[in-house]
PDB file of C-alpha atoms and ligand atoms in Angstrom:
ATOM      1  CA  UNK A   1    -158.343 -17.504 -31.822  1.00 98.00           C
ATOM      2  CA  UNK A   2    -159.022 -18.984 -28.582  1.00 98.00           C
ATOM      3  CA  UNK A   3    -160.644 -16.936 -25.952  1.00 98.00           C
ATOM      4  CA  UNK A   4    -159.983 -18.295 -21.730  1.00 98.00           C
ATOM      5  CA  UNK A   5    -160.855 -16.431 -18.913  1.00 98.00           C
ATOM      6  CA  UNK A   6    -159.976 -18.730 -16.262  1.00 98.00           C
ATOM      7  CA  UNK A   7    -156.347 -19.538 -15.112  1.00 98.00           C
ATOM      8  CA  UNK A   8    -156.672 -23.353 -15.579  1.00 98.00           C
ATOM      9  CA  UNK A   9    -158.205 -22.870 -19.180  1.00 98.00           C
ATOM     10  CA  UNK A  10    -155.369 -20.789 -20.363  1.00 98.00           C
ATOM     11  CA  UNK A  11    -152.943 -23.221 -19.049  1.00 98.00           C
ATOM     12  CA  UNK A  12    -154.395 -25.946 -20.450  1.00 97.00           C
ATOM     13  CA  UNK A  13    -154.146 -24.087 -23.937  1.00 97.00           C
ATOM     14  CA  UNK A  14    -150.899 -22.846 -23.105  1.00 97.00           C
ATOM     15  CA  UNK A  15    -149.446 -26.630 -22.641  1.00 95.00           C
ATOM     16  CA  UNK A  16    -149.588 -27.223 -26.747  1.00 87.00           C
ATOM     17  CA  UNK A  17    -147.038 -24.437 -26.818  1.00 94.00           C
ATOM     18  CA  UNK A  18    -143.462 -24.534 -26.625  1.00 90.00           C
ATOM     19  CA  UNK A  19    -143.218 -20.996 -26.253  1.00 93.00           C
ATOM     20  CA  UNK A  20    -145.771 -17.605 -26.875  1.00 97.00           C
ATOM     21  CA  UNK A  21    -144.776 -13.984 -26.765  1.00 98.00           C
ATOM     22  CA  UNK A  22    -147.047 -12.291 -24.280  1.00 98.00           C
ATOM     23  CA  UNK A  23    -148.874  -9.115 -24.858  1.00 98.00           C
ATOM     24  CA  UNK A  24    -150.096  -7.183 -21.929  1.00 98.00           C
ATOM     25  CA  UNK A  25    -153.120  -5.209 -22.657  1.00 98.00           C
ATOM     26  CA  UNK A  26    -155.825  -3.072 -20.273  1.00 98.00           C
ATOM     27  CA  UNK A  27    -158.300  -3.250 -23.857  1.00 98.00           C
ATOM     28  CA  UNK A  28    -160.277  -0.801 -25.753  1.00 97.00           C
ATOM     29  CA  UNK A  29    -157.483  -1.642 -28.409  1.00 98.00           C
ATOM     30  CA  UNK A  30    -156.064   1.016 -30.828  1.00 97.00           C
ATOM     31  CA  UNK A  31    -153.187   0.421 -33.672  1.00 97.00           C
ATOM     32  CA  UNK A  32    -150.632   1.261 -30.581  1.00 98.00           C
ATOM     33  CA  UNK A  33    -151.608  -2.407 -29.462  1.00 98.00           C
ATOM     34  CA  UNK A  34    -151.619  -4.015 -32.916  1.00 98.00           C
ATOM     35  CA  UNK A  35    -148.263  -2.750 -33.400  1.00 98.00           C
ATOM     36  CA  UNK A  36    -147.378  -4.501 -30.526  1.00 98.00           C
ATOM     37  CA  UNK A  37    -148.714  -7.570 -31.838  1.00 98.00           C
ATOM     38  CA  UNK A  38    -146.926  -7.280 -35.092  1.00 98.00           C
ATOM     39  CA  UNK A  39    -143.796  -7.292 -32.854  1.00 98.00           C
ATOM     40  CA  UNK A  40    -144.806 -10.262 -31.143  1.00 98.00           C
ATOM     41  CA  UNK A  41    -146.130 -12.712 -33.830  1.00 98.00           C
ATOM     42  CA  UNK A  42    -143.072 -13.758 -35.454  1.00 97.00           C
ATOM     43  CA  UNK A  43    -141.164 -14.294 -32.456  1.00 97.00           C
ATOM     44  CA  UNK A  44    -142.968 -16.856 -31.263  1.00 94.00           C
ATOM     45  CA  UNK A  45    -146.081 -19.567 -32.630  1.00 94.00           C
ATOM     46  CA  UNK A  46    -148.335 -18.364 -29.795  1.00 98.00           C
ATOM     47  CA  UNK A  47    -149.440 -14.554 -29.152  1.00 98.00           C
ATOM     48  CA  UNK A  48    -151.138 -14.140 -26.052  1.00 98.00           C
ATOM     49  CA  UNK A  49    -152.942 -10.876 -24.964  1.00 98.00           C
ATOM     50  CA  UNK A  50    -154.428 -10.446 -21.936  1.00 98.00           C
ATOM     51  CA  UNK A  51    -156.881  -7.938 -21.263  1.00 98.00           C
ATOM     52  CA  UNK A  52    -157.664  -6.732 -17.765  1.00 98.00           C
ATOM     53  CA  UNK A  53    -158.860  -3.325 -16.446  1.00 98.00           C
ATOM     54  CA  UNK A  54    -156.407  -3.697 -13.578  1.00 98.00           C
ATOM     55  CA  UNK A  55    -157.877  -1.795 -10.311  1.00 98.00           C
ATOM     56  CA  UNK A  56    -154.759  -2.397  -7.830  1.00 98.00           C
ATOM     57  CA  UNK A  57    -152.612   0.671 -10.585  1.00 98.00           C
ATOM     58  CA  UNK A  58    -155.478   3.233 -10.436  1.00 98.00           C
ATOM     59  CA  UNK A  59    -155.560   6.009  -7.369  1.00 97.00           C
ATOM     60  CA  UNK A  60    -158.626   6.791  -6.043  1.00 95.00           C
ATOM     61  CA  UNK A  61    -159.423   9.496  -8.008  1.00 93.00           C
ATOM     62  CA  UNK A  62    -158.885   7.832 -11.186  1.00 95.00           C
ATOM     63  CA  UNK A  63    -160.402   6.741 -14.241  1.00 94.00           C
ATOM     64  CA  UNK A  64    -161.149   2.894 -13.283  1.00 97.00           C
ATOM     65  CA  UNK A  65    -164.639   2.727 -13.143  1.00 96.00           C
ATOM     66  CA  UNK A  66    -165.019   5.053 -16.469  1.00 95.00           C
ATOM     67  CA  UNK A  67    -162.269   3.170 -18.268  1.00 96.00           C
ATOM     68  CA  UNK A  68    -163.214   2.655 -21.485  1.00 96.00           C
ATOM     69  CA  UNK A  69    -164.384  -1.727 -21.588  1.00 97.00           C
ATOM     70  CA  UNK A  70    -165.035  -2.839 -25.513  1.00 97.00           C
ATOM     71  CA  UNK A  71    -164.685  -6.619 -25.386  1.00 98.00           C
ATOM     72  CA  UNK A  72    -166.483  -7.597 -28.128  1.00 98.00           C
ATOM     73  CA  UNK A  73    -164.845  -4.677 -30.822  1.00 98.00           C
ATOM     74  CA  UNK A  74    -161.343  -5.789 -28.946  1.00 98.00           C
ATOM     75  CA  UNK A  75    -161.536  -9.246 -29.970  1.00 98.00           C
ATOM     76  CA  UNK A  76    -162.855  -8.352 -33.327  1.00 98.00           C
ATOM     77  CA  UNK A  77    -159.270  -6.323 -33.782  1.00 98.00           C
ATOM     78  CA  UNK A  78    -157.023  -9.279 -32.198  1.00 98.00           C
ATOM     79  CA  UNK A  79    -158.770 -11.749 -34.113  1.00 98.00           C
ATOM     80  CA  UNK A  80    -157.821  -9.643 -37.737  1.00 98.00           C
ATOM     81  CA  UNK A  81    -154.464  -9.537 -36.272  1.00 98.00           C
ATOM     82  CA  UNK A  82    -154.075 -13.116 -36.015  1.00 98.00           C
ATOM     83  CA  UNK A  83    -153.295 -13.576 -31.961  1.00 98.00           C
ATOM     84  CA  UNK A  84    -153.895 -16.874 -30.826  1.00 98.00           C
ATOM     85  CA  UNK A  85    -155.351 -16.904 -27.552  1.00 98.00           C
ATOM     86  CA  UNK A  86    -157.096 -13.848 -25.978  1.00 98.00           C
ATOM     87  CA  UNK A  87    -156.744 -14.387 -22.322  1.00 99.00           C
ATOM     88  CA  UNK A  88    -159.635 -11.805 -20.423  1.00 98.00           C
ATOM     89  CA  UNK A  89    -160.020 -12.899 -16.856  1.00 98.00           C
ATOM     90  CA  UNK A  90    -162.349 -11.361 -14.186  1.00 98.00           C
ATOM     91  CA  UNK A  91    -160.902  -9.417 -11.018  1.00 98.00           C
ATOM     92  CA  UNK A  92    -162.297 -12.431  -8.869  1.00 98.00           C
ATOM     93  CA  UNK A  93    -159.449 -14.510 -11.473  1.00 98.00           C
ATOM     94  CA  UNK A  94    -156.641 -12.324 -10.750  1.00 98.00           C
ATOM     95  CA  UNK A  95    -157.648 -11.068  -7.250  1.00 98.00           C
ATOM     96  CA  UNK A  96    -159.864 -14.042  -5.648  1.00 98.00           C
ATOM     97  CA  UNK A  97    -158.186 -12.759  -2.098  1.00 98.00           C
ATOM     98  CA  UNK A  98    -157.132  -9.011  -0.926  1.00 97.00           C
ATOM     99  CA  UNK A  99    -153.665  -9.001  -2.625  1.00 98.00           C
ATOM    100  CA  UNK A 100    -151.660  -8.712   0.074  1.00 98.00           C
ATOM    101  CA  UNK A 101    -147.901  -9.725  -1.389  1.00 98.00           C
ATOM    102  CA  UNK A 102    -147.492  -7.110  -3.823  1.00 98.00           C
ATOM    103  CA  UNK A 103    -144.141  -6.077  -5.900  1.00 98.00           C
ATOM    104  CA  UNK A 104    -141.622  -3.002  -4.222  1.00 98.00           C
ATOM    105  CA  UNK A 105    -140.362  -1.267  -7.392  1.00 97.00           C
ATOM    106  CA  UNK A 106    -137.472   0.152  -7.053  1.00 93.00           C
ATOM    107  CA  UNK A 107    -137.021   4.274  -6.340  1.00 94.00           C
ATOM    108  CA  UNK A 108    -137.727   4.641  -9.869  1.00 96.00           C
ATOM    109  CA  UNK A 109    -141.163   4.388  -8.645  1.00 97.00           C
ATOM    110  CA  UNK A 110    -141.862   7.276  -6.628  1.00 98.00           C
ATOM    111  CA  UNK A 111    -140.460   9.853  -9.700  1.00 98.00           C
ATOM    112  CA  UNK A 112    -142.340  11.621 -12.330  1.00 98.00           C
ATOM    113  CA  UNK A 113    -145.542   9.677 -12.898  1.00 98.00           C
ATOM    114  CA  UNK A 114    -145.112   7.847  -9.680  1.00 98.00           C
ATOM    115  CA  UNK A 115    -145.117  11.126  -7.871  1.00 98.00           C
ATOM    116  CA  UNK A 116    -148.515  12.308  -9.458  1.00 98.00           C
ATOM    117  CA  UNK A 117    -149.763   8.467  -9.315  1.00 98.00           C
ATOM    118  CA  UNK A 118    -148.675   7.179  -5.593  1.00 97.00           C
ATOM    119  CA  UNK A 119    -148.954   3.053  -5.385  1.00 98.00           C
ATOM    120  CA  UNK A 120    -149.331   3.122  -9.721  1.00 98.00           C
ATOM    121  CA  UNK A 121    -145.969   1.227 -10.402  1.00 98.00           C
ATOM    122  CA  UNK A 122    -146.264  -1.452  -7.253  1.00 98.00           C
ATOM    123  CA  UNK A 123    -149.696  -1.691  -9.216  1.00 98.00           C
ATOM    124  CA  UNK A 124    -148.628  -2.365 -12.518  1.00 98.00           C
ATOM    125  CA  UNK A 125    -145.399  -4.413 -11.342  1.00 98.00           C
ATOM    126  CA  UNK A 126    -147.845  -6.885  -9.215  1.00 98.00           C
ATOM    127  CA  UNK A 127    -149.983  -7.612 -11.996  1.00 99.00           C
ATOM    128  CA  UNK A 128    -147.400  -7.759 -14.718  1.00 99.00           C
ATOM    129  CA  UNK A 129    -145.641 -10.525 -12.256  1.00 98.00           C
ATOM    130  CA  UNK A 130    -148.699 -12.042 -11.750  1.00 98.00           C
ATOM    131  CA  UNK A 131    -149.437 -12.542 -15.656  1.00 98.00           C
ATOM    132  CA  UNK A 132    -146.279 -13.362 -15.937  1.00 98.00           C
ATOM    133  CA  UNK A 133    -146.776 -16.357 -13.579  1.00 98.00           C
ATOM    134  CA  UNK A 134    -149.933 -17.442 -15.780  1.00 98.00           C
ATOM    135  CA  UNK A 135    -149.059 -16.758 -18.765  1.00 98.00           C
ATOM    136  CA  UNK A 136    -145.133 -17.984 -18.568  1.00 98.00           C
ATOM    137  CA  UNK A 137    -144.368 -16.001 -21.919  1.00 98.00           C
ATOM    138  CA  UNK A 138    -140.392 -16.509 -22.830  1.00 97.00           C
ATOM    139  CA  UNK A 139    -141.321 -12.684 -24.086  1.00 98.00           C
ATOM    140  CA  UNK A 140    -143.436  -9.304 -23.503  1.00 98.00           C
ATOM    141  CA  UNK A 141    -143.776  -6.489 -25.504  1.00 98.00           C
ATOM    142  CA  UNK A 142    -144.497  -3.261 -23.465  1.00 98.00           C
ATOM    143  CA  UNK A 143    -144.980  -0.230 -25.911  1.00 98.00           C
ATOM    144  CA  UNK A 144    -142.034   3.160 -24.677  1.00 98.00           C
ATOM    145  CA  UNK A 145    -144.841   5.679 -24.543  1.00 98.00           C
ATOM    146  CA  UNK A 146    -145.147   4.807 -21.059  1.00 98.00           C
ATOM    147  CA  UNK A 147    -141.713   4.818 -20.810  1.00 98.00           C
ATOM    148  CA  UNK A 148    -141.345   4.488 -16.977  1.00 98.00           C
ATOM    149  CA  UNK A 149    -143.568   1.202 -16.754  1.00 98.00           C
ATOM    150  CA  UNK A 150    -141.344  -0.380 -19.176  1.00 98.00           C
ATOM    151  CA  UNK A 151    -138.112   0.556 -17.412  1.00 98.00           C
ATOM    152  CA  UNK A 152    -140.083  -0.556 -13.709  1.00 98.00           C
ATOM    153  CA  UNK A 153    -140.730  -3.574 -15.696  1.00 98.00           C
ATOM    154  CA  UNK A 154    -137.681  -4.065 -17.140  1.00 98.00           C
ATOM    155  CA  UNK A 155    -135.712  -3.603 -14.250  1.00 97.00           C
ATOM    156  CA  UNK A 156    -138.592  -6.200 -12.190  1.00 98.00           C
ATOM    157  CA  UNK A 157    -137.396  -8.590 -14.696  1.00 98.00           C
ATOM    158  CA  UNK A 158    -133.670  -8.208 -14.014  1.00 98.00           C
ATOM    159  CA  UNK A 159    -133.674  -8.008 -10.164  1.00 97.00           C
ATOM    160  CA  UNK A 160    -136.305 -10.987  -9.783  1.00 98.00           C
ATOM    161  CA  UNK A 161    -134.691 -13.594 -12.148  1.00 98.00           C
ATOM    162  CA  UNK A 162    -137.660 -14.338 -14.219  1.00 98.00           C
ATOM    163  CA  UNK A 163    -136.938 -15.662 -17.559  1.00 98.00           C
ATOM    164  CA  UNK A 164    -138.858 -13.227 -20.057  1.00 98.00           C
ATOM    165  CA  UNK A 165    -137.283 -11.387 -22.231  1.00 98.00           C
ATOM    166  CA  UNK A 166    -138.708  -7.349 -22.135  1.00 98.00           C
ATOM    167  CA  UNK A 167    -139.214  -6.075 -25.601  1.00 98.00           C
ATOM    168  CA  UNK A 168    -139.615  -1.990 -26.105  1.00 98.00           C
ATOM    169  CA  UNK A 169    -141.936  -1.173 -28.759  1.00 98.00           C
ATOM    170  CA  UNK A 170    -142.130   2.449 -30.531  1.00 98.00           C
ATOM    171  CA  UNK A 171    -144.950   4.919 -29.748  1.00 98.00           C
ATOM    172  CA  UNK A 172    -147.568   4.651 -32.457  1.00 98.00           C
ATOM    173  CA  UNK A 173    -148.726   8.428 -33.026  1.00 98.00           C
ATOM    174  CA  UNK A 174    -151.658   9.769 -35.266  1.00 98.00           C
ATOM    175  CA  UNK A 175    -150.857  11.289 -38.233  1.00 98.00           C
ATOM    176  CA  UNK A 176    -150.466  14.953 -36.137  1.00 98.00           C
ATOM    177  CA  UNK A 177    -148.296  13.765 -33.558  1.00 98.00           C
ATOM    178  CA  UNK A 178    -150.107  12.573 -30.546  1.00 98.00           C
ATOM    179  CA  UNK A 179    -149.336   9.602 -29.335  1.00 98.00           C
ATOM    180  CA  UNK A 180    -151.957   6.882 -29.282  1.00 98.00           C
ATOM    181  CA  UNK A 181    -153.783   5.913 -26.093  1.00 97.00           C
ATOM    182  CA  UNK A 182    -156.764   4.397 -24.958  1.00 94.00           C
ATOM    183  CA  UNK A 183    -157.592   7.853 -22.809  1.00 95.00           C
ATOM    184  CA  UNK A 184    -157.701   9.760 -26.245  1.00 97.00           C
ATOM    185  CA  UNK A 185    -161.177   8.788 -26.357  1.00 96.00           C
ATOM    186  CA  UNK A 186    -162.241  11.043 -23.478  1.00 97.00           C
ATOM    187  CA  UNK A 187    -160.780  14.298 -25.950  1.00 98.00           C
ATOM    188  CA  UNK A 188    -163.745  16.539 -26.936  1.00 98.00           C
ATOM    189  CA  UNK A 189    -162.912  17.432 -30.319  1.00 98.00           C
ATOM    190  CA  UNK A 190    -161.744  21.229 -29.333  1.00 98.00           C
ATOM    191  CA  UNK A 191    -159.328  19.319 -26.806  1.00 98.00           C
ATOM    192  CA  UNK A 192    -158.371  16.848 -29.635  1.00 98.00           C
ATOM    193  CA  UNK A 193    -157.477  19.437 -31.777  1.00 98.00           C
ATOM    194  CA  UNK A 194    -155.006  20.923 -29.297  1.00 98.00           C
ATOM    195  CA  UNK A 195    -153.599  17.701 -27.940  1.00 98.00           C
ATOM    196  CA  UNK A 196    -150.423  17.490 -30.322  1.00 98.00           C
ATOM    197  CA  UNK A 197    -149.052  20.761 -28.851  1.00 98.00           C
ATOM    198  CA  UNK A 198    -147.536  18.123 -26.285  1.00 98.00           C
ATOM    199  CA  UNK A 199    -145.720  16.065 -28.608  1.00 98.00           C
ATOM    200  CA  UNK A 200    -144.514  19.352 -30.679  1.00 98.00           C
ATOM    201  CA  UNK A 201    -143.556  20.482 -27.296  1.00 98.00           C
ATOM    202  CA  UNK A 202    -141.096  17.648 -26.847  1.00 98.00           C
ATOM    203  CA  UNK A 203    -139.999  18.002 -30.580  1.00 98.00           C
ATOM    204  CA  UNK A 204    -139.206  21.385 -29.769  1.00 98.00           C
ATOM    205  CA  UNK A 205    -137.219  20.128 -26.581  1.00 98.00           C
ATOM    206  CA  UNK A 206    -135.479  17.877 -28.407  1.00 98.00           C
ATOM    207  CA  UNK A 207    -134.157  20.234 -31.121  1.00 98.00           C
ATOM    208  CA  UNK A 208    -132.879  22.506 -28.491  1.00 98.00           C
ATOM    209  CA  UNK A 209    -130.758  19.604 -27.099  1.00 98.00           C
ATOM    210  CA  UNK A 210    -129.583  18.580 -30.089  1.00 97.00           C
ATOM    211  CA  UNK A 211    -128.351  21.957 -31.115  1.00 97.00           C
ATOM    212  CA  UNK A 212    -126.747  22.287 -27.625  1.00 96.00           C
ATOM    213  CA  UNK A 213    -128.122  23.443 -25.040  1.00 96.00           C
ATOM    214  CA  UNK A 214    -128.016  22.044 -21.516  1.00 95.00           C
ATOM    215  CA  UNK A 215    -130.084  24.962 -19.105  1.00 96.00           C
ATOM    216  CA  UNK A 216    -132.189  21.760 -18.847  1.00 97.00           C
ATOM    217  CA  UNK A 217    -134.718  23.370 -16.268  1.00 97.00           C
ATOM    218  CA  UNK A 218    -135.008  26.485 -18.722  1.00 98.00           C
ATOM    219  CA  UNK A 219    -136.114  23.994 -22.022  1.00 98.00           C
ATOM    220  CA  UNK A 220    -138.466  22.483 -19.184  1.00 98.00           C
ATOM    221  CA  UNK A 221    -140.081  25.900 -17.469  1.00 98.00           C
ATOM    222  CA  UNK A 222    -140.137  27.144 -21.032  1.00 98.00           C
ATOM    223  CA  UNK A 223    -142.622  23.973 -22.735  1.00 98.00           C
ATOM    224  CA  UNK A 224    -144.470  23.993 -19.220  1.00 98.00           C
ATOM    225  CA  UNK A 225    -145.158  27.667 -19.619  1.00 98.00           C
ATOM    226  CA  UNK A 226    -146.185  26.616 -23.337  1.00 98.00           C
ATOM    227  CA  UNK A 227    -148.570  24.236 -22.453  1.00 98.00           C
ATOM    228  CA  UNK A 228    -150.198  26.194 -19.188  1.00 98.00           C
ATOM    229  CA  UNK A 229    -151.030  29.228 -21.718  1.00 98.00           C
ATOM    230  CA  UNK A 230    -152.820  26.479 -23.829  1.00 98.00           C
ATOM    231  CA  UNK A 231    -155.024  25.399 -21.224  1.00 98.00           C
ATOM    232  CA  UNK A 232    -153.194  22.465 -20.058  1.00 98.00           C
ATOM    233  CA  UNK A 233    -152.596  21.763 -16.459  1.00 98.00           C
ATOM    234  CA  UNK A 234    -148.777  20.247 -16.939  1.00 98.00           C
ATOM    235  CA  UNK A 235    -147.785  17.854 -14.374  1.00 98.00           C
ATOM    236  CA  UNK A 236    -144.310  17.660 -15.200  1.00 98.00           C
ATOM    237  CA  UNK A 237    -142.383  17.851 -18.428  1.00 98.00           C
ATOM    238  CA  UNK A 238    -138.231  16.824 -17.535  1.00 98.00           C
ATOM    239  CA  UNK A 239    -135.414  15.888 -19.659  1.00 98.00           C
ATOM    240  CA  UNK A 240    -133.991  12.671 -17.584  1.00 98.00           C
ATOM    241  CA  UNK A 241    -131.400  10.187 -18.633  1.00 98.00           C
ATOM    242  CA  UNK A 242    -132.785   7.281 -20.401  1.00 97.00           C
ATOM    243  CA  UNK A 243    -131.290   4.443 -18.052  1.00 96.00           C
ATOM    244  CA  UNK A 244    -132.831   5.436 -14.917  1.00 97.00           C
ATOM    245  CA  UNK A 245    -134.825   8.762 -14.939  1.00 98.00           C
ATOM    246  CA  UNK A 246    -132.621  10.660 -13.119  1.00 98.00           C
ATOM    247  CA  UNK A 247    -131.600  13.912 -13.652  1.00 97.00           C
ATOM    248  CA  UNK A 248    -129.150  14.218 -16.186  1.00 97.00           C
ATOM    249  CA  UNK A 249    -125.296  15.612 -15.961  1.00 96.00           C
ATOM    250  CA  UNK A 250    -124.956  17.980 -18.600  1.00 92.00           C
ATOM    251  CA  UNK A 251    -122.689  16.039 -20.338  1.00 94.00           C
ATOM    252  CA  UNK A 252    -125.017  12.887 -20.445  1.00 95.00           C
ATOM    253  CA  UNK A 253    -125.450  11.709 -24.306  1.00 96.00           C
ATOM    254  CA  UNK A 254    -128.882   9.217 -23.358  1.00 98.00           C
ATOM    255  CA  UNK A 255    -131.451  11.383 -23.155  1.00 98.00           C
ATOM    256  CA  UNK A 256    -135.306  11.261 -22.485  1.00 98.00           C
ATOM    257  CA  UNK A 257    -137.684  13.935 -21.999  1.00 98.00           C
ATOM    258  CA  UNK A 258    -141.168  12.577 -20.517  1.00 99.00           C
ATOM    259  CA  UNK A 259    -144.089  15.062 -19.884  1.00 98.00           C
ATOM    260  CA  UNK A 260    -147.906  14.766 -18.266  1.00 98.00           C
ATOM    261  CA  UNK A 261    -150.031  17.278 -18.323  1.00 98.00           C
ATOM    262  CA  UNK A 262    -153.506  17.505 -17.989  1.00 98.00           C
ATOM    263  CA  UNK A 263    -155.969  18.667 -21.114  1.00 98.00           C
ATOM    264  CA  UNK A 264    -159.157  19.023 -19.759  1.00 98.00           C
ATOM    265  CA  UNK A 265    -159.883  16.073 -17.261  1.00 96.00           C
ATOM    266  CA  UNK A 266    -158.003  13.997 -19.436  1.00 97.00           C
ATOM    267  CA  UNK A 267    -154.555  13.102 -18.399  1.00 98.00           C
ATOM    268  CA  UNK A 268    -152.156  12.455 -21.638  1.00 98.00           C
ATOM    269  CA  UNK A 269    -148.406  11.081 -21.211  1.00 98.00           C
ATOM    270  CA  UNK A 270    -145.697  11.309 -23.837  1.00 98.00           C
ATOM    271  CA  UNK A 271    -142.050  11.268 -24.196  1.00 99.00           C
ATOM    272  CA  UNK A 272    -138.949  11.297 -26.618  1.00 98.00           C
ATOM    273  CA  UNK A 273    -136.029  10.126 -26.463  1.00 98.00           C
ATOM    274  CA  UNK A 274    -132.792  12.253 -27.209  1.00 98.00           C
ATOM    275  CA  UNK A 275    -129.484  10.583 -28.661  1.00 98.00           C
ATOM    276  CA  UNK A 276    -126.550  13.216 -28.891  1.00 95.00           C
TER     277      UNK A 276
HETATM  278  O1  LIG B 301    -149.852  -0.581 -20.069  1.00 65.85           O
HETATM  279  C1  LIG B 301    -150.910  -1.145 -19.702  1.00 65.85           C
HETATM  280  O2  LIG B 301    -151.879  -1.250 -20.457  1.00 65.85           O
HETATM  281  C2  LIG B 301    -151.012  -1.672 -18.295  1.00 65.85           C
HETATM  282  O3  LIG B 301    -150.308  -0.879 -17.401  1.00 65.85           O
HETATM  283  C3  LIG B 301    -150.582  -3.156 -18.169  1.00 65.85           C
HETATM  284  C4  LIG B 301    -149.129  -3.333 -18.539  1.00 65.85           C
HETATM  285  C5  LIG B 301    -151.447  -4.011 -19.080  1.00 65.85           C
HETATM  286  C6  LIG B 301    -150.769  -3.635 -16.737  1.00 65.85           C
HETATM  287  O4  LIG B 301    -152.080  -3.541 -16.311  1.00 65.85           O
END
């Protein structure tokens, strides 16, 4: 496994390739990113992961400066899951000048997360096109439990032109339901214990589609109410349609329904999608 933090270095490893499937990473790896890697590896000879705690997607008030950096134990994990080159750049690498061209997302950007998270998407879309423009992967995987980056990015990749193929991957979850994510880590162990009420929320959301019902604002007060007597501070939980994130007609069959909520000072995301 190869390890380049400059732009020029991975290039110049990147030239042996014909092609590499590109994996996207902020570190402080769990089994949610492996998985991604096992998607990757046999689609291509070269797996690429980049990890960089990107500053230009976090608000003021957010976690960057805390966010959790374990280089050494990351490359220890990529290495055992046989990437090929580990590409971990500095901010001076990515951002050497104020970056003042940035990517628009579409209006999908100002909804749900992006309404909590102002600026977060143009964040994530800048450096994702960015990567994309070092890395020059023919494919990305980008994991569905942050389900509106991979449609921002998805739809990015459609509307510019640029020749990588998006690939969802599955939510990893532990074995009691919560979805895996780096910010898991910041769970006390009280908070840790509670945190799968918001996936058995969305299970229970789910089931009530699926046996009919379509009060969608009553199946969303109801789980918000749920998690605000639990302690949690809920952001949003909505049942959308799964092309765009816009509020469903009741007779829509693609469903998604994507919840925040805060547990403590830790902000957890989840979602599930609904096929009727
Ligand atoms: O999902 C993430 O870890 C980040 O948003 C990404 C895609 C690596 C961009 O910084």
């Amino acid at each position: 496994m190869d390890i380049v933090t400059s732009v020029t270095a991975l290039r110049e490893r990147l030239q042996r390739e014909p092609n590499n499937v590109f994996v996207p990473t902020m570190g402080n790896l769990h089994e949610g990113h492996i998985n991604l890697i096992g998607i990757a590896k046999p689609k291509a000879a070269c797996t690429v992961v980049s990890i960089f705690v990107n500053r230009l997607q976090f608000g003021p008030k957010e976690d960057f400066e805390r966010y959790p950096r374990t280089f050494r134990n990351d490359c220890d994990k990529l290495r055992s899951a046989g990437v090929d080159v580990v590409f971990a750049p500095d901010e001076k690498e990515i951002y050497p000048e104020p970056q003042t061209f940035v990517v628009e997302p579409s209006d999908l950007q100002h909804i749900l997360d992006g309404a909590f998270r102002p600026g977060h998407f143009r964040g994530v879309a800048t450096v994702v096109l960015k990567l994309f423009n070092m890395v020059m992967p023919h494919a990305a995987i980008f994991g569905k439990k942050d389900y509106q980056q991979y449609l921002v990015l998805r739809d990015m990749v459609r509307q510019l032109a640029l020749p990588v193929e998006i690939i969802p991957a599955e939510t990893v979850r532990a074995a009691d339901g919560l979805a895996l994510s780096s910010r898991n880590g910041y769970l006390s162990p009280a908070e840790r214990a509670e945190a799968p009420r918001l996936y058995s929320l969305l299970t229970d959301a789910k089931q009530r589609l699926a046996k009919g019902e379509r009060n969608f604002q009553r199946i969303e007060l109801e789980a918000m109410s749920q998690l605000a007597q639990h302690g949690w501070a809920p952001q949003y939980l909505s049942v959308r349609r799964r092309a765009d994130l816009q509020v469903p007609a009741p007779e829509e069959r693609e469903l998604v329904v994507l919840a925040a909520a805060y547990l403590g000072k830790t902000r957890l995301i989840d979602n599930i999608e609904v096929t009727l």
